[in-house]
XYZ file of C-alpha atoms in Angstrom:
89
model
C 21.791 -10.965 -31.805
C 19.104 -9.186 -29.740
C 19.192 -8.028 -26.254
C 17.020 -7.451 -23.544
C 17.310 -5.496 -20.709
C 14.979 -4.244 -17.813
C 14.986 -0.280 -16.681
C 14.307 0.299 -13.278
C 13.173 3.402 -11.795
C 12.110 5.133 -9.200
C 8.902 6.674 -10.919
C 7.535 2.866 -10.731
C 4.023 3.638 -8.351
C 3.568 0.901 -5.502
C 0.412 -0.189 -3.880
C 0.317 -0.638 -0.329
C -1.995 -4.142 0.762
C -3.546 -4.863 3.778
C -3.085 -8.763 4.408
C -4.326 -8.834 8.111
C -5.361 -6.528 10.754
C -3.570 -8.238 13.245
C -4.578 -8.772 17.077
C -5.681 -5.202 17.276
C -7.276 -3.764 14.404
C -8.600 -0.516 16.364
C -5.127 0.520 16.465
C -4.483 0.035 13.011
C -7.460 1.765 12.030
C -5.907 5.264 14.323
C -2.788 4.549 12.095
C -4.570 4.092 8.812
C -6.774 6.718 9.757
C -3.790 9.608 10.587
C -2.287 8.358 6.900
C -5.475 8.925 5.030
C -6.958 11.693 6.882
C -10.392 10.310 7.277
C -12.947 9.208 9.737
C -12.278 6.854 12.403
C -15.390 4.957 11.335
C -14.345 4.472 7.998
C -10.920 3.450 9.058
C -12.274 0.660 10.935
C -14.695 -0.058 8.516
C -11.965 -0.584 5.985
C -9.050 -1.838 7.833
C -11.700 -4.992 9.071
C -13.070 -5.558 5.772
C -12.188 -8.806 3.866
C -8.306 -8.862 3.195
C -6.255 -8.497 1.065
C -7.478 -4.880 1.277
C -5.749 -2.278 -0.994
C -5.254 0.757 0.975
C -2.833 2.827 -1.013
C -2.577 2.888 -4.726
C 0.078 4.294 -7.199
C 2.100 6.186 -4.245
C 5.858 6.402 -4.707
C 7.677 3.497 -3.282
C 9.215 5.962 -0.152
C 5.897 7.281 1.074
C 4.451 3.171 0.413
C 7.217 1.731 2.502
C 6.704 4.160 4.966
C 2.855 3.613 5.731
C 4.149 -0.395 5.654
C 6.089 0.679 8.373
C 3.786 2.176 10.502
C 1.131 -0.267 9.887
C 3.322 -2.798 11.178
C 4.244 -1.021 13.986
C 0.524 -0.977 14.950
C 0.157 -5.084 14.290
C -1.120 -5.167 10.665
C 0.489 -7.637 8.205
C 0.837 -5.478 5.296
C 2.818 -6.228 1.610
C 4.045 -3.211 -0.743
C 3.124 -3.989 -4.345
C 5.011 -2.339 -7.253
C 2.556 -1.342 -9.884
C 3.898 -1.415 -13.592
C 1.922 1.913 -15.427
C -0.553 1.080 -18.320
C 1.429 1.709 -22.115
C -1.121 3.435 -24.047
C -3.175 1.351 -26.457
């Protein structure tokens, strides 16, 4: 008889998605912008770009939740993605 089984971990990387900017995207972009340590202008550029924007990738799942967090505390609707890593071919 075979088994399966699924190991979880906490080395999985996560993806943080922008789904929506919100009512205020300015303040969003300040709280993207203090996260990624870039220009404001870029921020904004980014943050009001076409969703579902990927703003984080392959982060562990602490520091992903965390920027959720905060981006929801400035009025973004945001989703953390687990990211399965690519097996070697």
């Amino acid at each position: 008889m075979t088994e399966y089984f699924t190991l979880i971990c906490d080395d999985i990387p996560h993806s943080v998605v922008l789904l929506d900017a919100g009512p205020s995207p300015l303040e969003v972009a300040k709280t993207f912008r203090a996260m990624a340590d870039g220009g404001l202008w870029r921020a904004k550029q980014t943050v009001t770009d076409t969703p579902p924007v990927l703003l984080f990738e392959r982060i562990e799942e602490n520091a992903a939740r965390r920027h959720a967090k905060d981006l929801r505390a400035a009025g973004a609707s945001v989703t953390v993605v687990p990211r399965a890593t690519e097996r070697p071919a």
